Amino acid sequence: MIRARIIGTGSYVPDRVLTNREIEKKVDTSDSWIVERTGIKERRIAADTQAASDLAYEAALSALKKARLKAKDLDLIIVATVTGDMPFPSTACLLQAKLGAKNAAAFDLGAACSGFIYGLHVASGMIRSGMHQRVLVVGAEVLSRFTDWQDRSTCILFGDGAGAVILEPTREKHGIWSTHIYSDGNLADLIMLPGGGSHAACSRETILKKLHHIKMKGNETFRVAVRTLEELAEDTLAKNDLDPAKLSLLIPHQANLRIIQATAKRLGLPMDKVFLNIQKYGNTSAASVPIALDEAVAEDRIKGGDYVLLEAFGGGLTWASALIRW
Ligand code: UT7
């Protein structure tokens, strides 16, 4: 049986750190409220000169280096993003050019915070079917450019960054055992960026109405996320016939520490088996899981043979999981 295996991970976050204390000066909030309700202490903000493809490029270079591959070895590039450089061409095509990955087809994938795991699902399917051999999957976001810095309920949450993996086929037991993707468009209005598309193309009016900023019904989203992610984690392990006690590491989407703690509790998983970097980066949407995965690898939190569970939840609504035997 052929499955996809991760042979290199990489990540990149911009240098600029924005602390809760600095946000206290912009809106009516406090460091203690943000830490208590979300677990976030600071986040990274892209420089004015950096777009999503620039962040993706740094993460991809790092993943290529660790996989000991050249860009020309890639035959497919998938970039998961909701804050791409421009409506078209795709950020994946812009990244392909920057990398010089001339043998790769390239496209973007939009599934908000679940985008990276959606990307793994697509890439894994392509590899299993034999259609592609060396696939780069990137999650890259510059959310700070679409954040309403006057809205205290959202501006505290988001940050910028990118994470990447490179996949290739294997006949061994190690690799991506299963991926699962789900959506519910009926709950689209819980979290959205309404302006800039064909629904509300950019105009003076859309700018005045702040339609080019992320809108979120935070508390409702929170409740659906807790319920959905708890069930998703249990279900993914059950589908792989894996007892939660055998799980070595849970790498969740870093949206809210309380959501992550609820999932861990439901699985009976101690928090030292859960990878957290939300305190440093906040919610980086599609970049969150691959940045965390790369940091977990760098920190030696994952060893050969370990079972690693990835899961995410976001706008769409979308949610997704992957079980990996490292
Ligand atoms: O990545 C996609 C998935 N995203 C998520 O899953 C995020 C889900 N949502 C959340 O993380 C949380 O809902 C938030 C952190 C956004 C908000 O926390 P909450 O505990 O759900 O608060 P809330 O929205 O119920 O608001 C409680 C109170 C309100 O005040 P009143 O009406 O009780 O007087 C808000 O106005 O907290 C107030 N509030 C704030 N206070 C200080 C909202 N934002 C802030 C703030 N600082 N930044």
CSV table of C-alpha atoms and ligand atoms in Angstrom, one decimal:
chain,number,residue,atom,x,y,z
A,1,MET,CA,0.0,0.0,0.0
A,2,ILE,CA,1.3,3.5,-0.9
A,3,ARG,CA,0.8,6.3,1.5
A,4,ALA,CA,2.2,9.9,1.8
A,5,ARG,CA,5.0,10.6,4.2
A,6,ILE,CA,6.3,13.9,5.5
A,7,ILE,CA,10.0,14.2,4.6
A,8,GLY,CA,10.6,17.8,5.6
A,9,THR,CA,8.9,20.6,7.6
A,10,GLY,CA,9.6,24.3,7.7
A,11,SER,CA,8.1,27.5,9.1
A,12,TYR,CA,8.6,31.2,9.2
A,13,VAL,CA,7.2,34.0,11.3
A,14,PRO,CA,7.9,37.7,10.8
A,15,ASP,CA,10.3,39.5,13.2
A,16,ARG,CA,7.9,42.1,14.5
A,17,VAL,CA,6.3,41.1,17.8
A,18,LEU,CA,3.1,42.7,18.8
A,19,THR,CA,2.4,42.2,22.5
A,20,ASN,CA,-0.9,42.4,24.4
A,21,ARG,CA,0.5,45.4,26.2
A,22,GLU,CA,0.7,47.3,22.9
A,23,ILE,CA,-2.8,46.3,21.9
A,24,GLU,CA,-4.0,47.6,25.3
A,25,LYS,CA,-3.0,51.1,23.9
A,26,LYS,CA,-5.2,50.6,20.8
A,27,VAL,CA,-8.4,49.2,22.2
A,28,ASP,CA,-10.2,48.7,25.5
A,29,THR,CA,-8.7,45.4,26.6
A,30,SER,CA,-6.0,44.1,29.0
A,31,ASP,CA,-3.2,41.6,28.9
A,32,SER,CA,-4.8,39.6,31.7
A,33,TRP,CA,-8.2,39.4,29.8
A,34,ILE,CA,-6.5,38.2,26.6
A,35,VAL,CA,-4.3,35.7,28.4
A,36,GLU,CA,-7.1,34.3,30.5
A,37,ARG,CA,-9.7,34.0,27.6
A,38,THR,CA,-7.3,33.0,24.8
A,39,GLY,CA,-3.9,32.0,26.1
A,40,ILE,CA,-2.3,34.5,23.7
A,41,LYS,CA,0.5,36.8,24.9
A,42,GLU,CA,1.9,38.1,21.6
A,43,ARG,CA,1.7,37.6,17.9
A,44,ARG,CA,3.9,38.4,14.8
A,45,ILE,CA,3.1,41.0,12.2
A,46,ALA,CA,4.4,41.0,8.7
A,47,ALA,CA,6.4,43.9,7.4
A,48,ASP,CA,4.7,46.2,4.9
A,49,THR,CA,6.8,44.7,2.2
A,50,GLN,CA,5.8,41.1,3.0
A,51,ALA,CA,2.8,39.4,1.4
A,52,ALA,CA,1.6,35.8,2.0
A,53,SER,CA,3.9,34.4,-0.8
A,54,ASP,CA,7.0,35.9,0.9
A,55,LEU,CA,6.2,34.2,4.2
A,56,ALA,CA,5.4,31.0,2.3
A,57,TYR,CA,8.7,31.2,0.5
A,58,GLU,CA,10.8,31.3,3.7
A,59,ALA,CA,8.8,28.3,5.1
A,60,ALA,CA,9.1,26.3,1.9
A,61,LEU,CA,12.9,26.9,1.6
A,62,SER,CA,13.3,25.6,5.1
A,63,ALA,CA,11.2,22.5,4.4
A,64,LEU,CA,13.1,21.8,1.1
A,65,LYS,CA,16.4,22.1,3.0
A,66,LYS,CA,15.3,19.6,5.6
A,67,ALA,CA,13.9,17.2,2.9
A,68,ARG,CA,17.3,17.6,1.1
A,69,LEU,CA,15.4,18.5,-2.1
A,70,LYS,CA,15.7,21.2,-4.7
A,71,ALA,CA,12.7,23.2,-5.8
A,72,LYS,CA,12.8,21.6,-9.2
A,73,ASP,CA,12.1,18.2,-7.6
A,74,LEU,CA,8.6,19.3,-6.7
A,75,ASP,CA,5.7,18.3,-9.0
A,76,LEU,CA,2.9,20.0,-7.0
A,77,ILE,CA,2.6,23.1,-4.8
A,78,ILE,CA,-0.6,23.7,-2.7
A,79,VAL,CA,-0.9,26.9,-0.7
A,80,ALA,CA,-3.6,27.0,1.8
A,81,THR,CA,-4.5,30.7,2.5
A,82,VAL,CA,-7.3,33.1,2.9
A,83,THR,CA,-5.0,36.1,2.8
A,84,GLY,CA,-3.3,35.4,-0.5
A,85,ASP,CA,-1.2,38.1,-2.3
A,86,MET,CA,-4.1,38.9,-4.7
A,87,PRO,CA,-7.3,37.3,-6.1
A,88,PHE,CA,-5.2,35.9,-9.0
A,89,PRO,CA,-2.8,34.7,-9.9
A,90,SER,CA,-2.7,32.2,-7.1
A,91,THR,CA,-0.3,32.7,-4.2
A,92,ALA,CA,0.9,29.1,-5.1
A,93,CYS,CA,1.9,30.3,-8.6
A,94,LEU,CA,3.7,33.3,-7.2
A,95,LEU,CA,5.5,31.0,-4.7
A,96,GLN,CA,6.4,28.6,-7.6
A,97,ALA,CA,8.1,31.5,-9.4
A,98,LYS,CA,10.0,32.6,-6.3
A,99,LEU,CA,11.2,29.1,-5.6
A,100,GLY,CA,12.0,28.4,-9.3
A,101,ALA,CA,9.9,25.2,-9.0
A,102,LYS,CA,9.4,25.0,-12.7
A,103,ASN,CA,8.2,21.3,-12.7
A,104,ALA,CA,5.4,21.9,-10.3
A,105,ALA,CA,1.8,22.6,-10.9
A,106,ALA,CA,0.5,25.1,-8.3
A,107,PHE,CA,-2.8,26.1,-6.9
A,108,ASP,CA,-4.4,27.7,-3.8
A,109,LEU,CA,-6.8,26.1,-1.4
A,110,GLY,CA,-9.3,28.1,0.6
A,111,ALA,CA,-10.5,26.4,3.8
A,112,ALA,CA,-9.6,29.1,6.3
A,113,CYS,CA,-8.0,27.7,9.5
A,114,SER,CA,-8.5,24.1,8.3
A,115,GLY,CA,-6.7,24.9,5.0
A,116,PHE,CA,-3.4,23.2,5.7
A,117,ILE,CA,-5.0,19.9,6.8
A,118,TYR,CA,-7.3,20.1,3.7
A,119,GLY,CA,-4.1,20.5,1.7
A,120,LEU,CA,-2.6,17.4,3.3
A,121,HIS,CA,-5.8,15.5,2.4
A,122,VAL,CA,-5.6,16.6,-1.2
A,123,ALA,CA,-1.8,16.0,-1.4
A,124,SER,CA,-2.1,12.6,0.3
A,125,GLY,CA,-4.8,11.5,-2.2
A,126,MET,CA,-2.7,12.6,-5.1
A,127,ILE,CA,0.3,10.7,-3.9
A,128,ARG,CA,-1.7,7.6,-3.0
A,129,SER,CA,-3.2,7.6,-6.5
A,130,GLY,CA,0.2,7.9,-8.1
A,131,MET,CA,-0.6,11.2,-9.8
A,132,HIS,CA,2.1,13.2,-7.9
A,133,GLN,CA,5.4,12.3,-6.2
A,134,ARG,CA,6.8,15.3,-4.5
A,135,VAL,CA,4.3,17.7,-3.1
A,136,LEU,CA,4.8,20.9,-1.1
A,137,VAL,CA,1.9,21.9,1.1
A,138,VAL,CA,2.1,25.4,2.7
A,139,GLY,CA,-0.2,27.3,5.0
A,140,ALA,CA,0.5,31.0,4.8
A,141,GLU,CA,-1.4,34.0,6.1
A,142,VAL,CA,-1.0,37.7,6.6
A,143,LEU,CA,-4.2,38.2,8.7
A,144,SER,CA,-2.9,41.4,10.2
A,145,ARG,CA,-3.8,43.2,7.0
A,146,PHE,CA,-7.5,42.1,7.3
A,147,THR,CA,-7.8,42.8,11.0
A,148,ASP,CA,-10.0,45.6,12.3
A,149,TRP,CA,-7.6,47.2,14.8
A,150,GLN,CA,-10.5,49.0,16.4
A,151,ASP,CA,-12.5,45.7,17.1
A,152,ARG,CA,-11.3,44.4,20.5
A,153,SER,CA,-13.1,41.1,20.0
A,154,THR,CA,-11.0,40.1,17.0
A,155,CYS,CA,-7.8,42.2,16.9
A,156,ILE,CA,-6.4,40.4,19.9
A,157,LEU,CA,-6.6,37.0,18.2
A,158,PHE,CA,-4.7,36.9,14.9
A,159,GLY,CA,-1.1,36.8,13.7
A,160,ASP,CA,1.0,36.3,10.6
A,161,GLY,CA,3.2,33.4,9.6
A,162,ALA,CA,3.7,30.4,7.4
A,163,GLY,CA,4.4,26.7,7.7
A,164,ALA,CA,5.3,24.0,5.1
A,165,VAL,CA,5.7,20.3,4.6
A,166,ILE,CA,7.0,18.2,1.8
A,167,LEU,CA,5.4,14.9,1.1
A,168,GLU,CA,6.5,11.8,-1.0
A,169,PRO,CA,5.2,8.3,-1.4
A,170,THR,CA,6.2,5.5,0.9
A,171,ARG,CA,5.4,1.8,1.1
A,172,GLU,CA,6.3,1.7,4.8
A,173,LYS,CA,3.9,1.9,7.7
A,174,HIS,CA,5.2,5.4,8.6
A,175,GLY,CA,3.3,8.3,7.0
A,176,ILE,CA,-0.1,9.8,6.9
A,177,TRP,CA,-2.5,7.1,8.0
A,178,SER,CA,-5.7,9.0,7.4
A,179,THR,CA,-7.0,12.5,6.7
A,180,HIS,CA,-10.6,13.7,7.3
A,181,ILE,CA,-12.3,16.9,6.0
A,182,TYR,CA,-15.7,18.4,6.7
A,183,SER,CA,-17.7,21.5,6.1
A,184,ASP,CA,-20.9,23.3,7.0
A,185,GLY,CA,-21.7,26.3,4.8
A,186,ASN,CA,-24.9,26.9,6.7
A,187,LEU,CA,-22.7,28.4,9.5
A,188,ALA,CA,-20.7,30.6,7.0
A,189,ASP,CA,-21.7,33.8,8.9
A,190,LEU,CA,-19.9,32.8,12.1
A,191,ILE,CA,-16.5,33.9,10.7
A,192,MET,CA,-16.0,35.6,7.5
A,193,LEU,CA,-14.2,38.3,5.5
A,194,PRO,CA,-17.1,39.6,3.5
A,195,GLY,CA,-15.6,42.2,1.2
A,196,GLY,CA,-13.3,42.0,-1.8
A,197,GLY,CA,-14.9,39.2,-3.7
A,198,SER,CA,-17.7,39.2,-6.3
A,199,HIS,CA,-20.2,39.5,-3.5
A,200,ALA,CA,-19.0,42.9,-2.4
A,201,ALA,CA,-16.2,44.1,-4.7
A,202,CYS,CA,-14.0,46.8,-3.3
A,203,SER,CA,-15.7,50.2,-3.4
A,204,ARG,CA,-15.8,53.3,-1.2
A,205,GLU,CA,-18.9,51.9,0.4
A,206,THR,CA,-17.4,48.5,1.3
A,207,ILE,CA,-14.4,50.3,2.8
A,208,LEU,CA,-16.6,52.6,4.9
A,209,LYS,CA,-18.6,49.5,6.1
A,210,LYS,CA,-15.4,47.8,7.0
A,211,LEU,CA,-16.2,44.8,4.9
A,212,HIS,CA,-12.5,44.1,4.2
A,213,HIS,CA,-12.0,43.1,7.8
A,214,ILE,CA,-12.5,39.7,9.5
A,215,LYS,CA,-15.9,39.5,11.2
A,216,MET,CA,-16.4,36.8,13.9
A,217,LYS,CA,-19.2,35.8,16.2
A,218,GLY,CA,-16.6,34.8,18.7
A,219,ASN,CA,-18.7,33.1,21.4
A,220,GLU,CA,-20.9,31.1,19.0
A,221,THR,CA,-17.8,30.1,17.0
A,222,PHE,CA,-16.1,29.0,20.3
A,223,ARG,CA,-19.0,26.8,21.3
A,224,VAL,CA,-19.3,25.1,17.9
A,225,ALA,CA,-15.5,24.7,17.8
A,226,VAL,CA,-15.3,23.0,21.2
A,227,ARG,CA,-18.0,20.5,20.4
A,228,THR,CA,-16.8,19.8,16.8
A,229,LEU,CA,-13.1,19.4,17.7
A,230,GLU,CA,-13.8,17.1,20.7
A,231,GLU,CA,-15.8,14.8,18.4
A,232,LEU,CA,-13.4,15.1,15.5
A,233,ALA,CA,-10.4,14.0,17.7
A,234,GLU,CA,-12.3,11.0,19.1
A,235,ASP,CA,-13.6,10.0,15.8
A,236,THR,CA,-10.2,10.2,14.0
A,237,LEU,CA,-8.6,7.9,16.6
A,238,ALA,CA,-11.5,5.5,16.4
A,239,LYS,CA,-11.3,5.3,12.6
A,240,ASN,CA,-7.6,4.3,13.0
A,241,ASP,CA,-8.5,1.9,15.8
A,242,LEU,CA,-6.1,3.8,18.1
A,243,ASP,CA,-6.5,4.2,21.8
A,244,PRO,CA,-6.1,7.8,22.9
A,245,ALA,CA,-3.4,6.6,25.4
A,246,LYS,CA,-1.2,5.6,22.4
A,247,LEU,CA,-1.2,9.1,21.1
A,248,SER,CA,2.2,10.7,21.5
A,249,LEU,CA,1.3,14.3,20.5
A,250,LEU,CA,-1.8,16.3,19.6
A,251,ILE,CA,-1.0,19.3,17.4
A,252,PRO,CA,-4.2,21.4,17.3
A,253,HIS,CA,-5.0,24.6,15.5
A,254,GLN,CA,-3.9,27.4,17.8
A,255,ALA,CA,-7.1,29.4,18.1
A,256,ASN,CA,-7.9,29.5,21.8
A,257,LEU,CA,-6.2,27.7,24.7
A,258,ARG,CA,-9.6,26.8,26.2
A,259,ILE,CA,-10.7,25.0,23.1
A,260,ILE,CA,-7.4,23.0,23.0
A,261,GLN,CA,-7.8,22.1,26.7
A,262,ALA,CA,-11.3,20.9,26.2
A,263,THR,CA,-10.2,18.6,23.3
A,264,ALA,CA,-7.3,17.2,25.5
A,265,LYS,CA,-9.7,16.6,28.4
A,266,ARG,CA,-12.2,14.7,26.2
A,267,LEU,CA,-9.4,12.4,25.0
A,268,GLY,CA,-8.0,12.1,28.6
A,269,LEU,CA,-4.7,13.5,27.2
A,270,PRO,CA,-2.3,15.2,29.6
A,271,MET,CA,-1.4,18.7,28.4
A,272,ASP,CA,2.3,17.7,28.1
A,273,LYS,CA,1.1,15.6,25.1
A,274,VAL,CA,-0.4,18.7,23.4
A,275,PHE,CA,1.8,21.1,21.4
A,276,LEU,CA,1.2,24.8,22.2
A,277,ASN,CA,2.6,27.9,20.7
A,278,ILE,CA,-0.5,30.0,20.8
A,279,GLN,CA,1.1,32.2,23.5
A,280,LYS,CA,3.7,33.4,20.9
A,281,TYR,CA,1.8,33.6,17.7
A,282,GLY,CA,-2.0,33.7,18.3
A,283,ASN,CA,-4.2,32.4,15.6
A,284,THR,CA,-2.4,32.3,12.3
A,285,SER,CA,-5.3,30.4,10.5
A,286,ALA,CA,-3.9,28.0,7.8
A,287,ALA,CA,-0.4,28.6,9.0
A,288,SER,CA,-1.1,27.5,12.6
A,289,VAL,CA,-0.8,23.7,12.4
A,290,PRO,CA,2.2,23.5,10.1
A,291,ILE,CA,4.1,26.1,12.2
A,292,ALA,CA,3.3,24.0,15.3
A,293,LEU,CA,4.3,20.8,13.5
A,294,ASP,CA,7.7,22.3,12.4
A,295,GLU,CA,8.4,23.6,16.0
A,296,ALA,CA,7.4,20.2,17.5
A,297,VAL,CA,9.9,18.5,15.1
A,298,ALA,CA,12.6,21.1,15.9
A,299,GLU,CA,12.1,20.6,19.7
A,300,ASP,CA,12.3,16.8,19.4
A,301,ARG,CA,8.8,16.4,20.6
A,302,ILE,CA,8.2,13.8,17.8
A,303,LYS,CA,10.2,10.6,17.4
A,304,GLY,CA,10.1,7.8,14.8
A,305,GLY,CA,7.0,5.6,15.3
A,306,ASP,CA,5.0,8.2,17.3
A,307,TYR,CA,1.3,8.7,16.6
A,308,VAL,CA,0.6,12.4,16.0
A,309,LEU,CA,-2.9,13.9,15.6
A,310,LEU,CA,-3.4,17.2,13.7
A,311,GLU,CA,-6.8,18.9,13.9
A,312,ALA,CA,-8.2,22.3,12.9
A,313,PHE,CA,-11.5,24.2,12.8
A,314,GLY,CA,-12.3,27.5,11.0
A,315,GLY,CA,-14.3,29.6,8.7
A,316,GLY,CA,-16.6,28.0,6.2
A,317,LEU,CA,-17.3,26.4,8.5
A,318,THR,CA,-14.6,23.8,7.9
A,319,TRP,CA,-12.9,21.3,10.1
A,320,ALA,CA,-10.3,18.6,9.4
A,321,SER,CA,-7.9,16.1,11.0
A,322,ALA,CA,-4.9,13.9,10.1
A,323,LEU,CA,-3.4,11.0,11.9
A,324,ILE,CA,0.3,10.5,11.2
A,325,ARG,CA,2.6,7.6,12.2
A,326,TRP,CA,5.9,9.5,12.3
B,1,UT7,O1,-9.8,30.1,14.0
B,1,UT7,C1,-11.2,29.9,13.8
B,1,UT7,C2,-11.7,29.4,15.0
B,1,UT7,N1,-11.7,30.5,16.0
B,1,UT7,C3,-12.2,30.3,17.2
B,1,UT7,O2,-12.5,29.2,17.5
B,1,UT7,C4,-12.2,31.4,18.1
B,1,UT7,C5,-13.5,31.3,18.9
B,1,UT7,N2,-13.8,32.3,19.9
B,1,UT7,C6,-13.0,32.7,20.9
B,1,UT7,O3,-11.8,32.4,21.0
B,1,UT7,C7,-13.6,33.5,22.0
B,1,UT7,O4,-15.0,33.5,21.8
B,1,UT7,C8,-13.1,35.0,22.1
B,1,UT7,C9,-11.7,35.0,22.7
B,1,UT7,C10,-13.1,35.7,20.8
B,1,UT7,C11,-14.0,35.8,23.1
B,1,UT7,O5,-14.1,35.1,24.4
B,1,UT7,P1,-15.5,34.8,25.0
B,1,UT7,O6,-15.2,34.2,26.3
B,1,UT7,O7,-16.3,34.0,24.1
B,1,UT7,O8,-16.1,36.3,25.2
B,1,UT7,P2,-17.5,36.8,24.7
B,1,UT7,O9,-17.4,37.1,23.2
B,1,UT7,O10,-18.6,36.0,25.2
B,1,UT7,O11,-17.5,38.3,25.4
B,1,UT7,C12,-17.5,38.4,26.8
B,1,UT7,C13,-17.3,39.8,27.2
B,1,UT7,C14,-18.1,40.8,26.4
B,1,UT7,O12,-18.5,41.8,27.3
B,1,UT7,P3,-20.0,41.9,28.0
B,1,UT7,O13,-20.9,41.9,26.8
B,1,UT7,O14,-20.1,40.6,28.8
B,1,UT7,O15,-19.9,43.1,28.8
B,1,UT7,C15,-17.2,41.3,25.4
B,1,UT7,O16,-17.5,42.6,25.0
B,1,UT7,O17,-15.9,40.2,26.9
B,1,UT7,C16,-15.9,41.4,26.2
B,1,UT7,N3,-14.7,41.4,25.3
B,1,UT7,C17,-13.5,41.8,25.7
B,1,UT7,N4,-13.2,42.4,26.9
B,1,UT7,C18,-11.9,42.8,27.0
B,1,UT7,C19,-14.6,40.9,24.1
B,1,UT7,N5,-13.3,41.1,23.6
B,1,UT7,C20,-12.7,41.7,24.7
B,1,UT7,C21,-11.3,42.1,24.8
B,1,UT7,N6,-11.0,42.6,26.0
B,1,UT7,N7,-10.4,41.9,23.9
